[in-house]
mmCIF file of C-alpha atoms in Angstrom:
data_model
loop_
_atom_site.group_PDB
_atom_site.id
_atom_site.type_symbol
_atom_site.label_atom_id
_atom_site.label_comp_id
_atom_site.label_asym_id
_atom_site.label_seq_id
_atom_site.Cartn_x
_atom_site.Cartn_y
_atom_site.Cartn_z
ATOM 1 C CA UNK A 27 -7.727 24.980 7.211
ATOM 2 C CA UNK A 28 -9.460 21.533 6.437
ATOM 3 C CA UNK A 29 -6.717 20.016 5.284
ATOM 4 C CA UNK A 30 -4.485 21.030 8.533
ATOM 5 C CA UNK A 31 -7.646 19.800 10.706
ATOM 6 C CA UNK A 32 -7.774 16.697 9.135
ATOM 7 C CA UNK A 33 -3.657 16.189 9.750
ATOM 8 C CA UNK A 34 -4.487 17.427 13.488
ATOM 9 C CA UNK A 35 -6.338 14.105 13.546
ATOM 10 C CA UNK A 36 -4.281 11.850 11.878
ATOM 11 C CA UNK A 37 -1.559 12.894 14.637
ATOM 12 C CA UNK A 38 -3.511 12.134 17.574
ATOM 13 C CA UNK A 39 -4.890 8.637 16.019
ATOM 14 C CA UNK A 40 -1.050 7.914 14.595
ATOM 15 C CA UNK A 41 0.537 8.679 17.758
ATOM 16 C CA UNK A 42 -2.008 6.182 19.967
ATOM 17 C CA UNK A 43 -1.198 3.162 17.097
ATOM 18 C CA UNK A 44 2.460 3.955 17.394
ATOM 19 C CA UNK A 45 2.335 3.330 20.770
ATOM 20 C CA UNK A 46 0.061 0.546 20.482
ATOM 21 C CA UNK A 47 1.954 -1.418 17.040
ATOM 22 C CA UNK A 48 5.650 0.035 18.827
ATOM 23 C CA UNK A 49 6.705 1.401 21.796
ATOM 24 C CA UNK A 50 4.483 -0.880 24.597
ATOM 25 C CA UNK A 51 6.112 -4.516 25.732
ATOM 26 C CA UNK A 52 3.028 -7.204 25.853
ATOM 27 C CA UNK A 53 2.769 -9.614 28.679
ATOM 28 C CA UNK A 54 0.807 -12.833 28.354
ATOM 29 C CA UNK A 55 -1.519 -13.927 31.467
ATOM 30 C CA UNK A 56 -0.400 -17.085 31.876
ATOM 31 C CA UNK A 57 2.341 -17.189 28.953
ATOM 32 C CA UNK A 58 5.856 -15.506 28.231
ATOM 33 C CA UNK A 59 5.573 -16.681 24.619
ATOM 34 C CA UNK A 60 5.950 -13.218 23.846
ATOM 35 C CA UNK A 61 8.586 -10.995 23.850
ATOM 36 C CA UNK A 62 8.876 -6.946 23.130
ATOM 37 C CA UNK A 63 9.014 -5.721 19.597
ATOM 38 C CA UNK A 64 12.015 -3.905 18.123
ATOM 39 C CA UNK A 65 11.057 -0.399 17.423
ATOM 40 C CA UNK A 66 13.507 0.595 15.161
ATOM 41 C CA UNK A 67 11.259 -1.624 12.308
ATOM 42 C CA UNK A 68 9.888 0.759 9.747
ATOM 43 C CA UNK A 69 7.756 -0.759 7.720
ATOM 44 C CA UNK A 70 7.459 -0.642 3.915
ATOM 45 C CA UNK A 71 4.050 1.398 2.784
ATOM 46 C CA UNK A 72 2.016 1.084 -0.409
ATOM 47 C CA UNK A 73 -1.839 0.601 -0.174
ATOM 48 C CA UNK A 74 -3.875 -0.091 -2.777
ATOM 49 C CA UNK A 75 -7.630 0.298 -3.438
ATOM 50 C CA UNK A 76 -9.989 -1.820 -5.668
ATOM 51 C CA UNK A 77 -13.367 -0.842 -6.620
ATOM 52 C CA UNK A 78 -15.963 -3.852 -5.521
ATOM 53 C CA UNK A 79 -19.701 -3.989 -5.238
ATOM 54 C CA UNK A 80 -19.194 -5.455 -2.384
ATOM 55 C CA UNK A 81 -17.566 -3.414 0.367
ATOM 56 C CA UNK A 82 -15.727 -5.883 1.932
ATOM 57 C CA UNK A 83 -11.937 -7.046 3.809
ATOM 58 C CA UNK A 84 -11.286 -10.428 4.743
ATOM 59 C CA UNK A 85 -9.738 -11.012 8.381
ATOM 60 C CA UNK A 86 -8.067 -13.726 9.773
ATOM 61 C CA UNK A 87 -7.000 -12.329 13.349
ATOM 62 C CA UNK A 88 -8.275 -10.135 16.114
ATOM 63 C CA UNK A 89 -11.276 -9.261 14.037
ATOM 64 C CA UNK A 90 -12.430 -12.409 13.597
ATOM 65 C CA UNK A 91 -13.731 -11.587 17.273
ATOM 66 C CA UNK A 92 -17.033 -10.092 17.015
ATOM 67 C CA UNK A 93 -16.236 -8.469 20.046
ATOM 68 C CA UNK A 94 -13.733 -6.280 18.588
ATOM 69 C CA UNK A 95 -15.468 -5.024 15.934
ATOM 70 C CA UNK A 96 -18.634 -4.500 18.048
ATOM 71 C CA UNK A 97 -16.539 -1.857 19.560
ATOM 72 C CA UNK A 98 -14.629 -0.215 16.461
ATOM 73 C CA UNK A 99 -17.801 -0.143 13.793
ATOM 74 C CA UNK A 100 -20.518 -0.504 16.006
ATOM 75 C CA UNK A 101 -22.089 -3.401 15.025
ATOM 76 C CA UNK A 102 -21.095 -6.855 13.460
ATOM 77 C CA UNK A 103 -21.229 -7.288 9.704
ATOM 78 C CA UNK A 104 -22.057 -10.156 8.043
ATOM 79 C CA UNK A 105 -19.336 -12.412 7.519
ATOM 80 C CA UNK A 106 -18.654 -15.601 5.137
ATOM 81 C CA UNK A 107 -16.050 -17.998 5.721
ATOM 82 C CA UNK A 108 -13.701 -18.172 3.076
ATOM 83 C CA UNK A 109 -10.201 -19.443 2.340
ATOM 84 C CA UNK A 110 -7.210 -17.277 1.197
ATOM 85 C CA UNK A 111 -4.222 -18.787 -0.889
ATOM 86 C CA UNK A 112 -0.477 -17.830 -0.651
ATOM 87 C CA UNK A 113 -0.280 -16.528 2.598
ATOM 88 C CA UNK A 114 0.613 -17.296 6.372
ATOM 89 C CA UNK A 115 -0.677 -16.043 9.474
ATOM 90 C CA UNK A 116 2.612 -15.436 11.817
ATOM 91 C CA UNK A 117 2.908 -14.687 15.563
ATOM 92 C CA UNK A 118 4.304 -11.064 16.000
ATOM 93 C CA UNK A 119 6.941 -10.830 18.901
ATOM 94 C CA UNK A 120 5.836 -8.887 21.717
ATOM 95 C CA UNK A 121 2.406 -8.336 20.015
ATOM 96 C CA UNK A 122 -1.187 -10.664 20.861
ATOM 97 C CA UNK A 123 -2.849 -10.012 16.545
ATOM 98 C CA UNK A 124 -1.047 -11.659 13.876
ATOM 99 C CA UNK A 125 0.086 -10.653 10.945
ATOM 100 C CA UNK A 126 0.086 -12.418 7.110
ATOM 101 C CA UNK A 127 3.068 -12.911 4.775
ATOM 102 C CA UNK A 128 2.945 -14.357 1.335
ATOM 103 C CA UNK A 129 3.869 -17.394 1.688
ATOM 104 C CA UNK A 130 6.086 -19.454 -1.512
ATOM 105 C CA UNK A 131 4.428 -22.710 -0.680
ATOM 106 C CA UNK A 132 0.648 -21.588 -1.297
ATOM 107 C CA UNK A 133 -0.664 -21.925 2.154
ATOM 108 C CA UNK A 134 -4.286 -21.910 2.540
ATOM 109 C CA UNK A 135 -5.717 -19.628 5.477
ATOM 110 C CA UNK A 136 -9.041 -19.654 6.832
ATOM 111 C CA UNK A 137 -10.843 -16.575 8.004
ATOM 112 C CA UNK A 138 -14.222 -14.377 7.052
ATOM 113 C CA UNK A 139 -14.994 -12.122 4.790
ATOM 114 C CA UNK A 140 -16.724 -8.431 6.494
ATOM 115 C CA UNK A 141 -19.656 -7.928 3.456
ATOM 116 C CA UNK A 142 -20.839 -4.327 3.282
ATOM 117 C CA UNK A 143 -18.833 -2.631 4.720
ATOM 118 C CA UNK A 144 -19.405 1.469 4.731
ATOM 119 C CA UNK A 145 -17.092 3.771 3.593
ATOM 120 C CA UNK A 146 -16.440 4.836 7.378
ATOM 121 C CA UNK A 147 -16.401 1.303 8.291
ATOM 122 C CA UNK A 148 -13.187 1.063 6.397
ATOM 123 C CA UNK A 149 -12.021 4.752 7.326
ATOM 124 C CA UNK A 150 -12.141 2.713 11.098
ATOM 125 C CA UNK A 151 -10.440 -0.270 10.016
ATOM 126 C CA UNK A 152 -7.528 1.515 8.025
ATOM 127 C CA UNK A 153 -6.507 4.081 10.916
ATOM 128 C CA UNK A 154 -6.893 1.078 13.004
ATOM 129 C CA UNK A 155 -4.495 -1.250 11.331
ATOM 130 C CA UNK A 156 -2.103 2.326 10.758
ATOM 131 C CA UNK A 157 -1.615 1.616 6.676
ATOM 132 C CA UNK A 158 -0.836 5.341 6.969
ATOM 133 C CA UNK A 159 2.830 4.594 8.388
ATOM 134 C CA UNK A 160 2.637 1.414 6.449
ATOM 135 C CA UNK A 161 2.611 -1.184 10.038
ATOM 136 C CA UNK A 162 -0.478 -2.894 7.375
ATOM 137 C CA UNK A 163 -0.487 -2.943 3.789
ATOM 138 C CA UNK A 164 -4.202 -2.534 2.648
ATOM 139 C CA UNK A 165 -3.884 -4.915 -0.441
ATOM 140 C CA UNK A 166 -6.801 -6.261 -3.124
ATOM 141 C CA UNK A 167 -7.378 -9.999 -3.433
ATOM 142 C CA UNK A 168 -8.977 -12.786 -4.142
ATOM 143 C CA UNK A 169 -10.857 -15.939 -1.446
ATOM 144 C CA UNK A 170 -12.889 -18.742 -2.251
ATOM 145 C CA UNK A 171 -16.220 -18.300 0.014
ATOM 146 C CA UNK A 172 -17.230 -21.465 1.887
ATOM 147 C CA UNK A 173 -20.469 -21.851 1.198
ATOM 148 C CA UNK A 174 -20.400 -21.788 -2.724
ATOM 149 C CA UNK A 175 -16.811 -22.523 -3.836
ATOM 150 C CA UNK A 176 -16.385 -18.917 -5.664
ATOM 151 C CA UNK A 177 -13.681 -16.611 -5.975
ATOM 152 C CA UNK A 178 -14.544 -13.585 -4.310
ATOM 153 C CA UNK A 179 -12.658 -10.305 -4.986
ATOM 154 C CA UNK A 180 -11.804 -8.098 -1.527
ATOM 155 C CA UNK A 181 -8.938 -6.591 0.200
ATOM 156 C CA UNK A 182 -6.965 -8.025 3.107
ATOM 157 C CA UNK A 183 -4.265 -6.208 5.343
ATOM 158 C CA UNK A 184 -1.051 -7.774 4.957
ATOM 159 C CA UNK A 185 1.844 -6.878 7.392
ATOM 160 C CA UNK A 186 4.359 -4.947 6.525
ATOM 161 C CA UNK A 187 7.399 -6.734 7.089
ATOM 162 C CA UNK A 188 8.804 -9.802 7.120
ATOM 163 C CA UNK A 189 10.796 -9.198 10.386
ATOM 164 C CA UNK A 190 9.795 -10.213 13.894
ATOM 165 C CA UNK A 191 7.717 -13.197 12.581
ATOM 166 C CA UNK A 192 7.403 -16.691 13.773
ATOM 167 C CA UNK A 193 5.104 -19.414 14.734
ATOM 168 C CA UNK A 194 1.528 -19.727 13.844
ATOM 169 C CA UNK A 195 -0.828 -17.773 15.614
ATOM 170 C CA UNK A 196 -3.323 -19.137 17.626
ATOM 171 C CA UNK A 197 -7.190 -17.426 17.895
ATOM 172 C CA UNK A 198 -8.622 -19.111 20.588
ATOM 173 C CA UNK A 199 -4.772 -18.345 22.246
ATOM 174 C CA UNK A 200 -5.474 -14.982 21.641
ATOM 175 C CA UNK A 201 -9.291 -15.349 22.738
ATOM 176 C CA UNK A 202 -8.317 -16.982 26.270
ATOM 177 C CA UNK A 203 -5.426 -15.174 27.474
ATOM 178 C CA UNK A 204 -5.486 -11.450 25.764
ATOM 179 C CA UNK A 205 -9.131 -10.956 24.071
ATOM 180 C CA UNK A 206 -10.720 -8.814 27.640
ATOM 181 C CA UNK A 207 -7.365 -6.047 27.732
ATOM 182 C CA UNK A 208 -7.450 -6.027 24.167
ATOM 183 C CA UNK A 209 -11.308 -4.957 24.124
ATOM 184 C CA UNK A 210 -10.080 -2.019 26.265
ATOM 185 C CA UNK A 211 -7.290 -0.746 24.319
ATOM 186 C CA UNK A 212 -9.667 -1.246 20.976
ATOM 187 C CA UNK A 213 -12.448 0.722 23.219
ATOM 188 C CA UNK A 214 -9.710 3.598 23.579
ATOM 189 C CA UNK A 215 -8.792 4.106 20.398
ATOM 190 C CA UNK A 216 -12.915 4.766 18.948
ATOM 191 C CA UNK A 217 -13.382 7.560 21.847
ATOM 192 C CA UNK A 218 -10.104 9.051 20.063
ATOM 193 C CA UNK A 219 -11.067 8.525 16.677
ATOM 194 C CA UNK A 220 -14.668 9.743 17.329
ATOM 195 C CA UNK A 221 -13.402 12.448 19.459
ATOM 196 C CA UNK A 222 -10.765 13.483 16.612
ATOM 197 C CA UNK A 223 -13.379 13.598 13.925
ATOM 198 C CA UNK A 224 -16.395 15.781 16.260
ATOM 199 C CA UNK A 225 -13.549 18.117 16.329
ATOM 200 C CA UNK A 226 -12.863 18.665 12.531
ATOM 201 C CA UNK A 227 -15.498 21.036 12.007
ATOM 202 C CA UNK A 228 -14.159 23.760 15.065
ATOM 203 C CA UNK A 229 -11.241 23.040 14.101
ATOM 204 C CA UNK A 230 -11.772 24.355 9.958
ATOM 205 C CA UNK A 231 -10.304 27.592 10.948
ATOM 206 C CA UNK A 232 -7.944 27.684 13.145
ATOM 207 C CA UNK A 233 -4.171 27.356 13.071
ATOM 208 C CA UNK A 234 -2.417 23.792 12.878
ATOM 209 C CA UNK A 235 -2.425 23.020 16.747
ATOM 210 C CA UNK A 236 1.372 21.366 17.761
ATOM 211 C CA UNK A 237 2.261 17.971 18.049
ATOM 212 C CA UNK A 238 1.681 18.306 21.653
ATOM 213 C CA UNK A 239 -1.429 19.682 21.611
ATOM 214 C CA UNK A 240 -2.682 16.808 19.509
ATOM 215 C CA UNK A 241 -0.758 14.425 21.325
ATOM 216 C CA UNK A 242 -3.339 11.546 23.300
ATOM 217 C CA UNK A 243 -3.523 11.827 27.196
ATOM 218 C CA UNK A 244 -4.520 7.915 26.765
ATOM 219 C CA UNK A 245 -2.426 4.765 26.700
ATOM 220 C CA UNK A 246 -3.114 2.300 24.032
ATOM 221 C CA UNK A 247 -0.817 -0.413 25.836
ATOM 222 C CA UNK A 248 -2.532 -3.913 26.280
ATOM 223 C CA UNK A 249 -1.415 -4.417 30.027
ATOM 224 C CA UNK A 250 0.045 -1.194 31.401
ATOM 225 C CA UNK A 251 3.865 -0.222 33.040
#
């Protein structure tokens, strides 16, 4: 059926992200400021949806690299800089993107804001951040854009636990010693999700295919074993 089709493809996309957000240890270039993540963490999962004329996220990590989004949506949207209250960017151990907390003494963090974003533009982004198991929690908000001083109502992916954090994480860190591997993986993951989706329609009737059979012959890992 459909419905199985469409789970045959969020197996194949889930299993890459697990490996990617679990199971892979991440090796700086030049640094060993990071160490492998525990993957017994489960995060918590509850994402929520507002209704904006404005499709839009704000992102404050490896998105903020036009690079990377060149490759997942195709193109770059147009972005605003804009300022988010009550929340920190972290370091993630054993992981190069960051992840945001709220944070008790009203922290102000700088990022963009995507504007017009299409409805598969944010299909891409959610599979990509993996709010399905709950590793993000797609969550509405409110920024202040740059440019005219405004509250702006959009959605921002905050992490999903409070575990494993530390530091402050550093872009142009990120930029210098991870951003060309991480281009790669991010490259790998759209042939999967587009290959995934041209399969939906031959898929509509036929059985459920197995776990195996959905299972990704690709790596997702950063640097590989």
């Amino acid at each position: 059926s459909l419905r199985n089709s469409k789970r045959a493809r969020k197996l194949s996309c889930q299993q890459l992200l697990v490996r990617f957000h679990y199971g892979v240890p991440i090796v700086a270039k030049s640094s060993a400021r990071y160490s492998r993540r525990n993957t017994g963490v489960q995060p918590t999962y509850s994402a929520i949806q507002i209704l904006t004329n404005d499709m839009s996220a704000f992102i404050y990590g490896s998105l903020l690299a036009p690079e990377v989004l060149r490759v997942l949506l195709g193109r770059v949207p147009k972005t605003s800089d804009a300022t988010l209250s009550g929340y920190r960017r972290y370091c993630i151990k054993g992981r190069p993107y960051p992840g945001i907390r709220p944070d008790k003494l009203e922290s102000r963090l700088r990022g963009q804001v995507l504007h017009d974003l299409t409805k598969a533009d944010q299909e891409i982004l959610d599979e990509f951040e993996d709010i399905r198991a709950g590793h993000y929690v797609k969550t509405p908000t409110s920024v202040v854009l740059q440019e005219t001083s405004q509250p702006f109502d959009t959605e921002i992916y905050v992490y999903g636990s409070s575990e494993h954090l530390y530091g402050e994480w550093d872009y142009e860190l990120f930029r210098a010693e991870y951003l060309e591997d991480y281009i790669v993986m991010c490259a790998e993951f759209k042939q999967l999700y587009e290959e995934d989706a041209s399969k939906l329609s031959e898929m509509t009737n036929r059985p459920r295919p197995d776990e195996s059979e959905s299972a990704p012959t690709k790596t997702c890992c950063l640097i590989p074993f």
